mmCIF file of C-alpha atoms in Angstrom:
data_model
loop_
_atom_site.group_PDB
_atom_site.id
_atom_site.type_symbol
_atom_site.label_atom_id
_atom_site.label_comp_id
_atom_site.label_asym_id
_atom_site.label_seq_id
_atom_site.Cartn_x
_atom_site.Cartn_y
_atom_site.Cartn_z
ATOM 1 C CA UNK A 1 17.460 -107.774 102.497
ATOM 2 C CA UNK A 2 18.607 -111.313 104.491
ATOM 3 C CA UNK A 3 22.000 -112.376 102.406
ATOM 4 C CA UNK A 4 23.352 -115.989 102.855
ATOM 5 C CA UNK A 5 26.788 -116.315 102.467
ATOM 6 C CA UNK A 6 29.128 -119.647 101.689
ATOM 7 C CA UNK A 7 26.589 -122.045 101.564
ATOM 8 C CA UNK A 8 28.119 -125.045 99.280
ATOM 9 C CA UNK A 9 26.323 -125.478 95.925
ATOM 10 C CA UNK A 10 26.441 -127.821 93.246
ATOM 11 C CA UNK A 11 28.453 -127.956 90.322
ATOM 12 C CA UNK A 12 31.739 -127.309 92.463
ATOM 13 C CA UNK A 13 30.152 -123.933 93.089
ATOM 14 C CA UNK A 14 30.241 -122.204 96.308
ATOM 15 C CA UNK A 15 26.809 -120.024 96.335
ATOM 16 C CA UNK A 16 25.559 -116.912 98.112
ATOM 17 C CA UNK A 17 22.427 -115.558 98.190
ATOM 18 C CA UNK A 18 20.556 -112.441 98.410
ATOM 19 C CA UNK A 19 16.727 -112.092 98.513
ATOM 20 C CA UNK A 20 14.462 -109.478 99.366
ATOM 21 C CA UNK A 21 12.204 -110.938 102.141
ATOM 22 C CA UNK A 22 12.575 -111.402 105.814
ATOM 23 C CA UNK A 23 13.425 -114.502 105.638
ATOM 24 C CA UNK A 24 16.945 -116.138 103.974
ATOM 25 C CA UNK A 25 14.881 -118.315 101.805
ATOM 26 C CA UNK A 26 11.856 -117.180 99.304
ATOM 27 C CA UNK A 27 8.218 -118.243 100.479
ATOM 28 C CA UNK A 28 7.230 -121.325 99.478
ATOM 29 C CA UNK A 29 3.866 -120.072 98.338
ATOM 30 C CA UNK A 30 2.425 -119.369 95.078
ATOM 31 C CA UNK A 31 2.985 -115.616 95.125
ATOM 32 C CA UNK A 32 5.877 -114.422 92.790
ATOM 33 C CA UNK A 33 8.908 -113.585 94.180
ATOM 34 C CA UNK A 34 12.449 -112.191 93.001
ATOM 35 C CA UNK A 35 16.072 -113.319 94.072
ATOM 36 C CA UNK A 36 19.722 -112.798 92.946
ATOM 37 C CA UNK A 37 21.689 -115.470 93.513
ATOM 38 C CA UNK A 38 25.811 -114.807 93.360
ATOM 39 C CA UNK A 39 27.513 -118.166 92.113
ATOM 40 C CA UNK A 40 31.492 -118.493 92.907
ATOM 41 C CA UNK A 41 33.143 -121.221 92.320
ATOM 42 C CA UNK A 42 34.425 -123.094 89.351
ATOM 43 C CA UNK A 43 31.109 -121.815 87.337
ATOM 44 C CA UNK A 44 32.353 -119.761 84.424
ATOM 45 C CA UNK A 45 33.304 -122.159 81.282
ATOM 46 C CA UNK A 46 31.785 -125.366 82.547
ATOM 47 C CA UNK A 47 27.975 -124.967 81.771
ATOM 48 C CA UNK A 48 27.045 -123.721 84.499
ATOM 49 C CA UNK A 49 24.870 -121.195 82.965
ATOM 50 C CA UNK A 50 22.945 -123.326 80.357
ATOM 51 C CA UNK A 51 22.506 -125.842 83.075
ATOM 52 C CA UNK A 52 20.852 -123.544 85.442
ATOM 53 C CA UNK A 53 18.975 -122.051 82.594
ATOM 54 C CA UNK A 54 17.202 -125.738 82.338
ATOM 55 C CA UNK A 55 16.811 -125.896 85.423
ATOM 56 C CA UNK A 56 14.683 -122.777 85.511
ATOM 57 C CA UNK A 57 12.676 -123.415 82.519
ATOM 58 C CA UNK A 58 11.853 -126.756 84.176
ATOM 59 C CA UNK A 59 10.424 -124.719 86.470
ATOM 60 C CA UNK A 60 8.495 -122.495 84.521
ATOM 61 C CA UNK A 61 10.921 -119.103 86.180
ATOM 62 C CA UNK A 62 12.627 -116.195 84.840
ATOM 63 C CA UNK A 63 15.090 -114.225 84.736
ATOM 64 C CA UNK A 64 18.825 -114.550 83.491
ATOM 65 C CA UNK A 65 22.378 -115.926 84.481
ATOM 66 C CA UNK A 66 25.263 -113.776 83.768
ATOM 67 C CA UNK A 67 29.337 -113.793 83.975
ATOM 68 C CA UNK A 68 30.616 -111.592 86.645
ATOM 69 C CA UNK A 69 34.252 -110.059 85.804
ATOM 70 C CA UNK A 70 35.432 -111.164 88.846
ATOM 71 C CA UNK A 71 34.026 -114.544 88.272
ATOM 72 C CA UNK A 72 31.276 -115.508 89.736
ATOM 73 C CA UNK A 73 27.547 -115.998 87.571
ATOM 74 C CA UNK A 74 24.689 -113.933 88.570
ATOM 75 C CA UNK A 75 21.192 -115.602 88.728
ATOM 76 C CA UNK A 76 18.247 -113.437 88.561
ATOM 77 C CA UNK A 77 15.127 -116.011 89.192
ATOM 78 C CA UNK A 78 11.510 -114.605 89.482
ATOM 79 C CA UNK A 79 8.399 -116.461 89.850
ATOM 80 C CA UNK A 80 6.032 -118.699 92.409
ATOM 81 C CA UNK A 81 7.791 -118.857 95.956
ATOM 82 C CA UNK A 82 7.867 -122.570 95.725
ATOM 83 C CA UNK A 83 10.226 -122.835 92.749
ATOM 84 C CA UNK A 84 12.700 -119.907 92.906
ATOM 85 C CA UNK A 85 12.868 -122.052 96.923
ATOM 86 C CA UNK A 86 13.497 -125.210 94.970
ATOM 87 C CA UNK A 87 15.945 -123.386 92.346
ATOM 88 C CA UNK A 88 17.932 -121.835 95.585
ATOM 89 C CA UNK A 89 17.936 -125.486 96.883
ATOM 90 C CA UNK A 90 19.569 -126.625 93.810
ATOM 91 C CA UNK A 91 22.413 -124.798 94.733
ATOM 92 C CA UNK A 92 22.752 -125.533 97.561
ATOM 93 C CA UNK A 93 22.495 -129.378 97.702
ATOM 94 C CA UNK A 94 24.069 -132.196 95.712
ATOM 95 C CA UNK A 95 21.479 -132.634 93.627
ATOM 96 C CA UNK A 96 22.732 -129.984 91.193
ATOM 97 C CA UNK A 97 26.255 -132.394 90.520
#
């Protein structure tokens, strides 16, 4: 398992990133794929969780977004390579302000 840590994300959030491939980023192939994502940050309270929930459906993915009690949100995204990649880009780029 490849885990990226402290990458700046979007929404104020600070993201890290675990997924289980060789690589620190999903394939960007059609073949499903799994990640957890660990969100810290100002994230809990601010919408953070509906608006990554959009995001995903807009992407036709899975999975959920949780609270963590220490608080960060937890993003489990499954689906083609190509848009759990794009969903991980989100957070990591300014396009998810």
């Amino acid at each position: 398992m490849t885990t990226v840590k402290g990458v700046t994300g979007g929404v104020g959030a600070r993201a890290a990133y675990a997924v289980g491939v060789s690589d620190p980023a999903p394939p960007a192939d059609s073949s499903d794929v799994r990640v957890t994502v660990f969100v810290r940050g100002h994230v809990q309270g601010v919408g953070f969780r509906w608006w990554t929930r959009s995001k995903a459906m807009e992407l036709r993915l899975v999975g959920h977004a949780r609270n963590l009690d220490d608080g960060r949100v937890e993003v489990l995204a499954q689906g083609p390579g190509g848009a759990v990649s794009e969903l991980c880009l989100l957070y990591t780029s300014d396009a998810a302000d």
